[in-house]
Short mmCIF file of C-alpha atoms in Angstrom, two decimals:
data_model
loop_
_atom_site.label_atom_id
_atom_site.label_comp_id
_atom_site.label_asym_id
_atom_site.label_seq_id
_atom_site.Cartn_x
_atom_site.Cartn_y
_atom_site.Cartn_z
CA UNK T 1 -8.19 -41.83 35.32
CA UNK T 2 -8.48 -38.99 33.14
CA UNK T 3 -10.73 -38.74 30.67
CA UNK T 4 -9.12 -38.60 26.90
CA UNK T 5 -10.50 -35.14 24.93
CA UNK T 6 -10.51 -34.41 21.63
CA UNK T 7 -7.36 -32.22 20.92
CA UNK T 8 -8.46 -31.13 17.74
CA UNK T 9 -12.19 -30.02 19.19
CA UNK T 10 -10.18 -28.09 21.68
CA UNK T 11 -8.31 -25.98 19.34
CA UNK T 12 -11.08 -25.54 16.96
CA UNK T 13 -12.64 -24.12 19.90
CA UNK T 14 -9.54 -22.24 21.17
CA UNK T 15 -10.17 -20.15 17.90
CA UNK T 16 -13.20 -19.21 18.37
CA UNK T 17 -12.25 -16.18 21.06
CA UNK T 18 -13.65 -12.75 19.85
CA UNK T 19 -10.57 -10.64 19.48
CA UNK T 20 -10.31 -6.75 19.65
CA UNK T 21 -12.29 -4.59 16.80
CA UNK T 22 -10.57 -1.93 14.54
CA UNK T 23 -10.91 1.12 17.28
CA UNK T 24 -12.43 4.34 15.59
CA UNK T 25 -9.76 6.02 15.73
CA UNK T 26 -7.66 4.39 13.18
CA UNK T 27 -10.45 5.52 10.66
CA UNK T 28 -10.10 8.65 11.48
CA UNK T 29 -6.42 8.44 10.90
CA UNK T 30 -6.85 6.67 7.92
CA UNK T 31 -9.26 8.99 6.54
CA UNK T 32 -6.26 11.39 6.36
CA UNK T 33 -3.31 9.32 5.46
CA UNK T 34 -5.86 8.26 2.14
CA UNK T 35 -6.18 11.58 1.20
CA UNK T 36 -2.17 12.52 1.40
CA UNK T 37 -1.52 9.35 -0.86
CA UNK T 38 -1.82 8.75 -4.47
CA UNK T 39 -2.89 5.64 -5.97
CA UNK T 40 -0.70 4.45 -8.29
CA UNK T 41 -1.20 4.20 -11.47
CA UNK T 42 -0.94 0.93 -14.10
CA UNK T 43 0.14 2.34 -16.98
CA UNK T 44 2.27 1.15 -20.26
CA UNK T 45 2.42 -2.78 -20.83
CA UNK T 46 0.25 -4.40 -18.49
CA UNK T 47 -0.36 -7.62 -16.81
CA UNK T 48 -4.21 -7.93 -16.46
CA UNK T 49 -6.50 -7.94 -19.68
CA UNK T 50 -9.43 -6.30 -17.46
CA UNK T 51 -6.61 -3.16 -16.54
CA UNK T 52 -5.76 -3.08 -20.19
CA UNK T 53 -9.22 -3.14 -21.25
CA UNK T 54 -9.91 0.32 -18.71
CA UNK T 55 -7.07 1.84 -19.96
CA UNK T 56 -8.03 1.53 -23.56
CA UNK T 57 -11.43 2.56 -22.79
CA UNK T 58 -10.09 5.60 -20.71
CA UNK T 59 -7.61 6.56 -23.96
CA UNK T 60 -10.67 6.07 -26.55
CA UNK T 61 -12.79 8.39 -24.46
CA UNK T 62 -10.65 11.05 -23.90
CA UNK T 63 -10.09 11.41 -27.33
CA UNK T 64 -13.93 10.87 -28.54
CA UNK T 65 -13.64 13.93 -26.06
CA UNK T 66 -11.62 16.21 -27.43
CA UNK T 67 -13.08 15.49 -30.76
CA UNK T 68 -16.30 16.42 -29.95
CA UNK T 69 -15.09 19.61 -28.42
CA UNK T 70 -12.69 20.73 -31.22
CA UNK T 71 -16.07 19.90 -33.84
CA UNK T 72 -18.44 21.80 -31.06
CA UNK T 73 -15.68 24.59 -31.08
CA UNK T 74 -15.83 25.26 -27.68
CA UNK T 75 -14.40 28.98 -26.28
CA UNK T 76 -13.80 30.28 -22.72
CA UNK T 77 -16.74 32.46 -23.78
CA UNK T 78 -19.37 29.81 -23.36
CA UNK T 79 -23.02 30.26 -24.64
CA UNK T 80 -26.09 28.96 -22.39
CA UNK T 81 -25.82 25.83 -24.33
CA UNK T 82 -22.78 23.09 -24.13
CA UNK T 83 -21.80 19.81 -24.69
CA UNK T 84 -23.05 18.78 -21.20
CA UNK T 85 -25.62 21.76 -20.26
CA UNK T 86 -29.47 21.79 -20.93
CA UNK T 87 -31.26 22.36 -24.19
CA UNK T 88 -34.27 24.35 -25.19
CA UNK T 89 -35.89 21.39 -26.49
CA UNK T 90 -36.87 18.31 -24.09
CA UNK T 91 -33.90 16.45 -23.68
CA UNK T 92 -32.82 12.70 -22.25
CA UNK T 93 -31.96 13.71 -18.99
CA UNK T 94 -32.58 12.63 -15.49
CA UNK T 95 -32.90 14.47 -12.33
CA UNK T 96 -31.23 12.54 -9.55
CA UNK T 97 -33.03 12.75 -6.68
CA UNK T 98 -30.26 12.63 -3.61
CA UNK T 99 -30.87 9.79 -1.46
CA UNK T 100 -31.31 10.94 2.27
CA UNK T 101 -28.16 11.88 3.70
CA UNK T 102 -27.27 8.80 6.03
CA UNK T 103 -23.76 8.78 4.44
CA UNK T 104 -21.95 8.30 1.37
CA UNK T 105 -23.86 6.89 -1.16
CA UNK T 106 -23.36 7.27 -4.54
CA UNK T 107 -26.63 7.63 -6.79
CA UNK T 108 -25.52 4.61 -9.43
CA UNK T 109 -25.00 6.39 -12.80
CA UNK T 110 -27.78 7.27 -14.83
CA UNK T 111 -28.26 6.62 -18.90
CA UNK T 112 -28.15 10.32 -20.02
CA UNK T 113 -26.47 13.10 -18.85
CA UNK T 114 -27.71 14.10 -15.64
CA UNK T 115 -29.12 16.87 -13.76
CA UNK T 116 -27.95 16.89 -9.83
CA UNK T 117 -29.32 19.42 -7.31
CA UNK T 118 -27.41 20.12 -3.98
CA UNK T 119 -29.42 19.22 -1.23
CA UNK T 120 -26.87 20.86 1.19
CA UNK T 121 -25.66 23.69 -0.70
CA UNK T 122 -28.81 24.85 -3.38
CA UNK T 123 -27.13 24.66 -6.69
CA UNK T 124 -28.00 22.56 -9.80
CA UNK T 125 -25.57 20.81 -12.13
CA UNK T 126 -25.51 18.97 -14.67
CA UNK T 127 -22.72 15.81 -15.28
CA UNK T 128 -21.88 14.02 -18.36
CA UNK T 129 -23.62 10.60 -19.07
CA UNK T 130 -22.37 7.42 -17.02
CA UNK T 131 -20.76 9.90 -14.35
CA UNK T 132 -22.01 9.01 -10.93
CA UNK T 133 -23.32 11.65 -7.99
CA UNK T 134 -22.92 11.31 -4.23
CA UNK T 135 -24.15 14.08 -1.79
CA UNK T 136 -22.23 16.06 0.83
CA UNK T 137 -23.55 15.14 4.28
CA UNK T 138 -21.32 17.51 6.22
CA UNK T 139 -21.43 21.40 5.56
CA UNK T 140 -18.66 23.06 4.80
CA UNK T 141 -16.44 24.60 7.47
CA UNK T 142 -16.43 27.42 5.79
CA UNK T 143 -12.25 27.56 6.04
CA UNK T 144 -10.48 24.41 4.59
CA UNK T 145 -9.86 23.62 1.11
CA UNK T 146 -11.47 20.21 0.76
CA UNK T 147 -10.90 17.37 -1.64
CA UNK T 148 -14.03 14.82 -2.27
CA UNK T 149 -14.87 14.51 1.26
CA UNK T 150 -17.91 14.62 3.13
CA UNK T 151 -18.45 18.17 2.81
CA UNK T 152 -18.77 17.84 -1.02
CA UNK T 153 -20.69 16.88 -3.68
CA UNK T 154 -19.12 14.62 -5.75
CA UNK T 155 -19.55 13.83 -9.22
CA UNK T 156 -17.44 10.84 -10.76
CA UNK T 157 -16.39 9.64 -14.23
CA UNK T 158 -16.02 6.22 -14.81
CA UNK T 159 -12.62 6.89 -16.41
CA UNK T 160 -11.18 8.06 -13.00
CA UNK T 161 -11.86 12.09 -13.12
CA UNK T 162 -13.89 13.29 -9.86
CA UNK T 163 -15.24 16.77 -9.85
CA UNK T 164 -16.03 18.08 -6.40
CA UNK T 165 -18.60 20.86 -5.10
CA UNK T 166 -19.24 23.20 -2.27
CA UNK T 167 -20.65 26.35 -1.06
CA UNK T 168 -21.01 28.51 2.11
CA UNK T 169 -21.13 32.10 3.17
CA UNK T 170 -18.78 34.48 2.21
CA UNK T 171 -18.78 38.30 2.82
CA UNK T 172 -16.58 39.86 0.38
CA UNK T 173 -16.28 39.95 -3.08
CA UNK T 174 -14.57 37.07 -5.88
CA UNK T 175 -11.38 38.30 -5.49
CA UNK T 176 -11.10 37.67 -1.92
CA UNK T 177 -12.64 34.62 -2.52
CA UNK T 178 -9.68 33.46 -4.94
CA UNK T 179 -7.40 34.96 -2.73
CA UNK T 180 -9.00 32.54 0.51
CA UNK T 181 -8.76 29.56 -1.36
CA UNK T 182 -5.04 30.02 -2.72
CA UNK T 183 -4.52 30.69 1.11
CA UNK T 184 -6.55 27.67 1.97
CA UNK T 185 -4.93 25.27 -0.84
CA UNK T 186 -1.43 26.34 0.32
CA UNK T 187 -2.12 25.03 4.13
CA UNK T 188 -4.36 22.57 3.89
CA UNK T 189 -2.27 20.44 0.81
CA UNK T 190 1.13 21.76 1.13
CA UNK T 191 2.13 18.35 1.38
CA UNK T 192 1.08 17.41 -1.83
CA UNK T 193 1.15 20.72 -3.62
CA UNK T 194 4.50 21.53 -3.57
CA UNK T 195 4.30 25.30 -4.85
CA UNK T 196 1.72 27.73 -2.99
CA UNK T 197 0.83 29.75 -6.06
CA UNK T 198 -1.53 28.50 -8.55
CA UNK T 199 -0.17 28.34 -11.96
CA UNK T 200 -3.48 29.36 -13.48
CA UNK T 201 -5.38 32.08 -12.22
CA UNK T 202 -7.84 33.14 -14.63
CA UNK T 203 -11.15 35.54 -14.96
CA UNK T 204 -13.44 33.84 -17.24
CA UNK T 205 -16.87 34.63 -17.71
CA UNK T 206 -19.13 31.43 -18.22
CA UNK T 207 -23.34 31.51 -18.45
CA UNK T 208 -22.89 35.68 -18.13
CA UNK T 209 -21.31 34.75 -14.65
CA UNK T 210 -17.93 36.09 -13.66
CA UNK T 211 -15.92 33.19 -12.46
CA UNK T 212 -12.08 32.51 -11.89
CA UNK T 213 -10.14 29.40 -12.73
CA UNK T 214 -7.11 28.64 -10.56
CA UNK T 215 -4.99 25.58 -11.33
CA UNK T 216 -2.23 23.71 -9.70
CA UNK T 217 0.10 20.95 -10.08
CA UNK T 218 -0.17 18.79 -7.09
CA UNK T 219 1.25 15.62 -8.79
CA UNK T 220 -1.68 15.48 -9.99
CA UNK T 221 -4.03 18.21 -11.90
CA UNK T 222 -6.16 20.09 -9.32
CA UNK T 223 -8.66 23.21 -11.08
CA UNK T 224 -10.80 24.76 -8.97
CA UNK T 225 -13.23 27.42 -10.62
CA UNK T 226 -14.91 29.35 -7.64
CA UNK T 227 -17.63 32.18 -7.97
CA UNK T 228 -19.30 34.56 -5.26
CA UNK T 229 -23.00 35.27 -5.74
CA UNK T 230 -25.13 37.09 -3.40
CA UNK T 231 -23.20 36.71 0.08
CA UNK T 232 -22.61 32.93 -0.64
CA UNK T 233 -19.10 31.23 -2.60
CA UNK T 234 -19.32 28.45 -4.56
CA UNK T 235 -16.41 26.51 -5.81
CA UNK T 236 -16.19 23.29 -7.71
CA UNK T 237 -13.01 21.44 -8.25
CA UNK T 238 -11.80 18.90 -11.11
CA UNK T 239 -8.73 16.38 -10.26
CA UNK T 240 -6.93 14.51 -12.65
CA UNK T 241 -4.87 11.94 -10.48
CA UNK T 242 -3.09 10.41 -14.47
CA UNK T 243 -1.64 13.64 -15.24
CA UNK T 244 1.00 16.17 -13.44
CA UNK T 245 0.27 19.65 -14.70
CA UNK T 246 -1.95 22.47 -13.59
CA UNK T 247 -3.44 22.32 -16.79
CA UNK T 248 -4.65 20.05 -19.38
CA UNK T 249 -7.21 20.81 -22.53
CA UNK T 250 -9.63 18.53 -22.75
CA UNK T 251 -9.48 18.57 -18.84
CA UNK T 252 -10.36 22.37 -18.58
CA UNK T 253 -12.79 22.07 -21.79
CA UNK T 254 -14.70 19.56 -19.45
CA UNK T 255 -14.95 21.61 -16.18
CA UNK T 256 -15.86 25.03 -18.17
CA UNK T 257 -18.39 22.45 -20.04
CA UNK T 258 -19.78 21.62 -16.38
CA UNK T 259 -19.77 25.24 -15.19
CA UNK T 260 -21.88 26.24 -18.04
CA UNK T 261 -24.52 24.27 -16.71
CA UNK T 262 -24.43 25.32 -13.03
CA UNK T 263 -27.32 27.22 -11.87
CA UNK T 264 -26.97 28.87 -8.60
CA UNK T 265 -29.77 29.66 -6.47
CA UNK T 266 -31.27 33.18 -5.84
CA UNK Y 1 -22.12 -4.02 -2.58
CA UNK Y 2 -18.46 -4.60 -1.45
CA UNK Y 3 -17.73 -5.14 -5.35
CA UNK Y 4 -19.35 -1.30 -6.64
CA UNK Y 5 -17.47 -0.40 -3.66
CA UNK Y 6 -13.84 -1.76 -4.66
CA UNK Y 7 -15.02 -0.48 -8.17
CA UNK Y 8 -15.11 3.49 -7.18
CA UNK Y 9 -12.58 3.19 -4.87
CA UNK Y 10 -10.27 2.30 -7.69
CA UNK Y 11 -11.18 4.91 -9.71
CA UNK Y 12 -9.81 7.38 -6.56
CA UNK Y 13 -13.12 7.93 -4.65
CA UNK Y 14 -11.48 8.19 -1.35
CA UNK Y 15 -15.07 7.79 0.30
CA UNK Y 16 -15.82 4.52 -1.29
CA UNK Y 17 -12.22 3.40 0.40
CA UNK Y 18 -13.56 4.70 3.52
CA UNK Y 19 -16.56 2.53 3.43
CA UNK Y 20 -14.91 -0.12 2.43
CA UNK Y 21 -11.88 0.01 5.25
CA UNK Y 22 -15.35 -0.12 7.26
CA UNK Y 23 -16.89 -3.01 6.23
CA UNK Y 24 -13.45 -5.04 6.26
CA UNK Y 25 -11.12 -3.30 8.95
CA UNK Y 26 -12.70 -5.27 12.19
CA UNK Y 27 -12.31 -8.71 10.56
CA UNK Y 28 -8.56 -7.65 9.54
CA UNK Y 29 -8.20 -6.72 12.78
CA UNK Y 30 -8.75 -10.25 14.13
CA UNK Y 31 -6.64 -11.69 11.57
CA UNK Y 32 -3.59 -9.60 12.89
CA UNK Y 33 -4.52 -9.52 16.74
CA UNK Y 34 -4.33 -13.62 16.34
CA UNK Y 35 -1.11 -13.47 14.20
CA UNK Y 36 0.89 -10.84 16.40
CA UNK Y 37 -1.15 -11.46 19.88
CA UNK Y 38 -0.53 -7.67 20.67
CA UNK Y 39 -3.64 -5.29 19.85
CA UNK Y 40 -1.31 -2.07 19.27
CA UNK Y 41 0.94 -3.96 16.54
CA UNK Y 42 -2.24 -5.52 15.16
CA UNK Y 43 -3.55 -2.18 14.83
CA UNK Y 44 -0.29 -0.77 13.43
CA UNK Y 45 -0.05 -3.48 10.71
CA UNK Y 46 -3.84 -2.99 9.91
CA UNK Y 47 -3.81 1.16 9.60
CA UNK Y 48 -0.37 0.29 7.34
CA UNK Y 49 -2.46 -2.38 5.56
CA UNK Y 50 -5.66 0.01 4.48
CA UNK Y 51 -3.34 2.62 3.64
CA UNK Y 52 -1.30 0.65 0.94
CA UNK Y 53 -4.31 -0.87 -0.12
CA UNK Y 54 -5.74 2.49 -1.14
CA UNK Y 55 -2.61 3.05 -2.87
CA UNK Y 56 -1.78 -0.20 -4.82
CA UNK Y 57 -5.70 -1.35 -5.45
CA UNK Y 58 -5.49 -0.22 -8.73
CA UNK Y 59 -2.84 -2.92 -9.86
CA UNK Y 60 -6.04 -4.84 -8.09
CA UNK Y 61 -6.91 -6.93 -11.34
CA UNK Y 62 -10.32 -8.69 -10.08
CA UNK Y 63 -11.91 -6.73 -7.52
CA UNK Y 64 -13.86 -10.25 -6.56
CA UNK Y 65 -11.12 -10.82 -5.23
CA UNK Y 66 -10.61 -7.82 -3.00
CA UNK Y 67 -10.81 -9.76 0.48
CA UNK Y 68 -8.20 -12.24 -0.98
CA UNK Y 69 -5.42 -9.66 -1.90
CA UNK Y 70 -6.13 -7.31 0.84
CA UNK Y 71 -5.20 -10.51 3.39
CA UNK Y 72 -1.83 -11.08 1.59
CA UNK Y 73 -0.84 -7.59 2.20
CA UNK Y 74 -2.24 -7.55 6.00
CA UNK Y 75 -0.03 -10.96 6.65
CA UNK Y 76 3.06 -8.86 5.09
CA UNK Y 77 2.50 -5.81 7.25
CA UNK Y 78 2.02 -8.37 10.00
CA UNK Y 79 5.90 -9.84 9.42
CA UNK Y 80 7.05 -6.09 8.77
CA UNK Y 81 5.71 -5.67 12.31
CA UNK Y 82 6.61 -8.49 14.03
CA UNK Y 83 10.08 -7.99 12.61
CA UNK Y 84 10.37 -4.26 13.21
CA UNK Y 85 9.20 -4.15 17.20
CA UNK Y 86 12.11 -5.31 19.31
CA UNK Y 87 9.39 -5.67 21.95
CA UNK Y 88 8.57 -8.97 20.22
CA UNK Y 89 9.11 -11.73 22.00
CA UNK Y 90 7.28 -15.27 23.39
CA UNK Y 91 6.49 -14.02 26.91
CA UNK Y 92 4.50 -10.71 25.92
CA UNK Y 93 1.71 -10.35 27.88
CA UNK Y 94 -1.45 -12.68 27.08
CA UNK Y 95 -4.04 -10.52 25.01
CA UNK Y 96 -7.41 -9.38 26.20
CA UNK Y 97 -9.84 -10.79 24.02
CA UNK Y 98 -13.29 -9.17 24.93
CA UNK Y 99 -15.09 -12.09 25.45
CA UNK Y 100 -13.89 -15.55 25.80
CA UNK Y 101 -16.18 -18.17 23.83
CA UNK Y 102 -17.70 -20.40 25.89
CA UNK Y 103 -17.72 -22.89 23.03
CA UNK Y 104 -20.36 -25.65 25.40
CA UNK Y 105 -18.00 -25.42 28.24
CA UNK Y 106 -14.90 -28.14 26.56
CA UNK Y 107 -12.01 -25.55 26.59
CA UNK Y 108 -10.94 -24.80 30.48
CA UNK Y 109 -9.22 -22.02 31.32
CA UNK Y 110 -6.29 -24.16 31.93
CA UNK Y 111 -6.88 -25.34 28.36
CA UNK Y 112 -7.03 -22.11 27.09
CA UNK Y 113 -3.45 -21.32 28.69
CA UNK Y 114 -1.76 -24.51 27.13
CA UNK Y 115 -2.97 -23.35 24.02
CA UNK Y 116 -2.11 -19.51 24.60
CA UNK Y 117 1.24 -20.54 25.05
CA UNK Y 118 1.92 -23.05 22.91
CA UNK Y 119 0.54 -20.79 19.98
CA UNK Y 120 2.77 -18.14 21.06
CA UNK Y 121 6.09 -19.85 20.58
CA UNK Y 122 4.56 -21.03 17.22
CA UNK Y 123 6.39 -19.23 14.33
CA UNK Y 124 4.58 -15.94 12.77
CA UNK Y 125 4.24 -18.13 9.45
CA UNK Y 126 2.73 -21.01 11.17
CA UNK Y 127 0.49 -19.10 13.29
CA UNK Y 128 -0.82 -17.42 10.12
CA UNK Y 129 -1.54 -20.41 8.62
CA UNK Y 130 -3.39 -21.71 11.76
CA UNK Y 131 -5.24 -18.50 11.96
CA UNK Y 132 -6.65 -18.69 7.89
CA UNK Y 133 -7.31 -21.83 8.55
CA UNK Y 134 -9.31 -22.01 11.85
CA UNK Y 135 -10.45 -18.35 11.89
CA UNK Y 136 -11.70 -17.79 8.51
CA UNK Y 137 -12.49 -21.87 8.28
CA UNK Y 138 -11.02 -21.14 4.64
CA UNK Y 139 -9.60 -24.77 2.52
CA UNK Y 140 -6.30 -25.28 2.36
CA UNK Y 141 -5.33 -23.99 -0.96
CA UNK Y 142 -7.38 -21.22 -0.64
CA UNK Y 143 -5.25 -20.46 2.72
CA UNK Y 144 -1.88 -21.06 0.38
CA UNK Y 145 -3.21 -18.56 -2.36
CA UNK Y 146 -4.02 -15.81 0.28
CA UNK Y 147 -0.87 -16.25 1.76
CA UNK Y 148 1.35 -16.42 -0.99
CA UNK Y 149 3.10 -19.62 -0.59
CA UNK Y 150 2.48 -23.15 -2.40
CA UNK Y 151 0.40 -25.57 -1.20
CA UNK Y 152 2.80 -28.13 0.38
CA UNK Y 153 4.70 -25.49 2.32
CA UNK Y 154 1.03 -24.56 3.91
CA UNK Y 155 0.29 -28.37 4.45
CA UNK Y 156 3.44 -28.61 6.25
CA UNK Y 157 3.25 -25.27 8.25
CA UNK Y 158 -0.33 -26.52 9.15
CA UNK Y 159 0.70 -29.92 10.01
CA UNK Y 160 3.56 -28.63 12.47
CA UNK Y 161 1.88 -25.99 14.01
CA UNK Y 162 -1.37 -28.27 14.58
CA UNK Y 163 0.74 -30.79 16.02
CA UNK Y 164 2.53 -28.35 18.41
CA UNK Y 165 -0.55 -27.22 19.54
CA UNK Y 166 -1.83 -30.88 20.40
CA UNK Y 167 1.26 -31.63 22.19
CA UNK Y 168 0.76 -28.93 24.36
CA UNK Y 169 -2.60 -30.15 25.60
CA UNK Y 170 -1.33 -33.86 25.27
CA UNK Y 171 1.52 -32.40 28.01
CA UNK Y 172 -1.41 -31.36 30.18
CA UNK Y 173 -3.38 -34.34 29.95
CA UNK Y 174 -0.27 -36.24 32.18
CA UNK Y 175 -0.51 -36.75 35.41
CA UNK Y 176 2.09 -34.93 36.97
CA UNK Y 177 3.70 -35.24 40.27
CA UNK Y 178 4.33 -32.68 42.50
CA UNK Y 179 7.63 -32.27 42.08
CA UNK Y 180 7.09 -31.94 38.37
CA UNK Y 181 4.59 -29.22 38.47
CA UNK Y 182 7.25 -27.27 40.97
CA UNK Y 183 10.19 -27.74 38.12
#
């Protein structure tokens, strides 16, 4: 006679086989297919209190914003002093000191404005209050046109804004800088930036520093100021994923407010 | 950590989302390999899962509930799937799990087959329900919530499927004669 078994044991344990992991290179994959695709965006009536609540808080600040730069009279002829940059006089802020570079992981955001320093690529920044900082941990290729990836610092508002940095050699002069990166931008996004050409290109002049502001419309707002200073190019790149222009005040007022406080190394 | 993680990601931080297809992408990958039983579709339906994740997480409205919401969309992909391959069908080839569980020795390899097969001409719904069930040992309206349907049409599902799956061992545990085992 057979003895009976516990059906129910048997299936509990029938479960319990490992089954395959998530092979490496469907990361990889992923990694790109995330970076071709917008989120989309909760906008207008909405559903959850907590989503209405962001937005709200996203609307209020962007207008505190552009109130305090229409009363701080901000030009694209900026002083050695704005909004965000650093004072004469001892001021709140915080250095971040960037955690070793084991892989992304964003410094949590500090009280004050703070005061970032590339480990990778030698400049120092300063971001607005309650922004938060992660390393890059990959140089730059010196070729692409990168988003926030590995190969750039990344600086993030809580509202949703991201400003990206980078840096690595470069032999000729800003010009053919601008010129690389349009190049760059137009094969390395063409799927979501429908029109090669910037619709801003601009020579400004920030901190006594000759930079140039190019800005597209990539269904979202992409501006990318880049500079070339003593056989090295440095570029740093605000996107906007709620709005679908190249350009956008109190966006712009905010990256040349960023750029004034950029100090590039000898 | 998975919560500061959901948190940036929704603000756009692509390499927060990275990270965070990391920490959950192997145990989503069980969940489909059990529901489809074919590693390339349950890889399929998991790449198609992270991906509109990343782009619907910010109608995300708790991100507590992260794990939750990203298993209703991975059981969708995993009908999309299932209902898009015209490879489909009960006598696909038995999946190579790495390691069989020993579990003390109680499930034979025999047993094992009963159940392989019997789970396999399960429907996708009920396997799915089996599967949140046994393999994330999650309660029974929890398993209803995740997968988007009310509670008595998971007790049911369960209930079937569970019983199905007994049968199939009951079946075994006959004697049968020779001439049965050569029908």
């Amino acid at each position: 006679m057979t003895a009976r078994r516990d059906p129910d044991q048997l299936i509990s344990a029938f479960f319990e086989a490992s089954q395959p992991e998530l092979p490496d290179r469907a990361f990889d994959a992923l990694r790109s297919e995330i970076h071709a695709t917008r989120q989309r965006i909760v906008v207008g009536p909405l559903r959850a209190p907590d989503s209405f609540l962001a937005v709200r808080a996203v609307l209020a600040a962007a207008a505190a914003l552009v109130v305090a730069i229409a009363f701080l009279n901000l030009r694209p002829v900026l002083g050695p002093v704005g909004p965000f940059g650093p004072s004469p006089s001892p001021s709140p802020t915080q250095t971040v000191a960037p955690s070793p570079s084991t892989g992304p992981s964003p410094t949590p955001a500090p009280s004050g404005p703070t005061v970032f320093v590339s480990p990778l690529y030698g400049y120092t920044i300063t971001v607005p209050a309650g922004w938060l900082a992660a390393e890059a941990y990959l140089r730059w290729d010196g070729t692409r046109q990168p988003g926030p990836d590995a190969d750039t610092d990344k600086f993030v508002d809580p509202g949703g804004l991201i400003v990206h940095g980078f840096a690595g050699p470069f032999p000729g002069v800003l010009a053919a800088f601008v010129t690389d990166r349009i190049k760059a931008n137009a094969r390395d996004h063409s799927d979501t930036c429908p029109v090669a050409k910037p619709e801003i290109n601009e020579r400004l002049q920030i901190a006594g520093r000759d930079w140039v502001l190019l800005g597209w419309n990539c269904g979202a707002l992409i501006n990318q100021a880049v500079t070339v200073r003593s056989g090295v190019a440095y570029a740093f790149t605000l996107r906007d994923l709620s709005i679908q222009v190249a350009t956008e005040p109190a966006d712009r007022a905010l990256l040349l407010s960023i750029l004034d406080s950029v100090e590039l190394p000898n | 950590m998975q919560r500061d993680l959901v948190s940036q990601a929704k603000r756009g931080y692509e390499e927060a989302f990275e990270a965070l297809a990391r920490l959950v992408g192997d145990r989503c990958m069980a969940i489909a390999s059990w529901i489809l039983r074919d590693a390339d579709l349950a890889e399929d339906a998991v790449q198609a899962t992270l991906v509109r994740a990343w782009r619907e997480l910010r109608t995300l409205r708790d991100v507590d509930r992260f794990e939750a919401w990203l298993h209703r969309i991975l059981t969708n992909e995993c009908y999309a799937e299932a209902r898009r391959r015209t490879r489909w069908s009960a006598n696909i080839r038995v999946l190579q799990v790495a390691e069989p569980a020993d579990s003390g020795g109680i499930l034979s390899i025999n047993d094992r087959d009963q159940l392989e097969r019997a789970f396999r001409r399960l429907t996708i719904e009920q396997r799915s329900v089996l599967v949140f069930r046994h393999v994330l040992d999650l309660p029974l309206p929890e398993v209803a919530t995740r997968l988007g349907i009310p509670l008595g049409t998971a007790k049911s599902r369960l209930h079937h499927a569970t019983e199905a799956l007994r049968a199939s061992l009951e079946a075994d545990n006959r004697t049968a004669t020779p001439q049965e085992r050569l029908a």
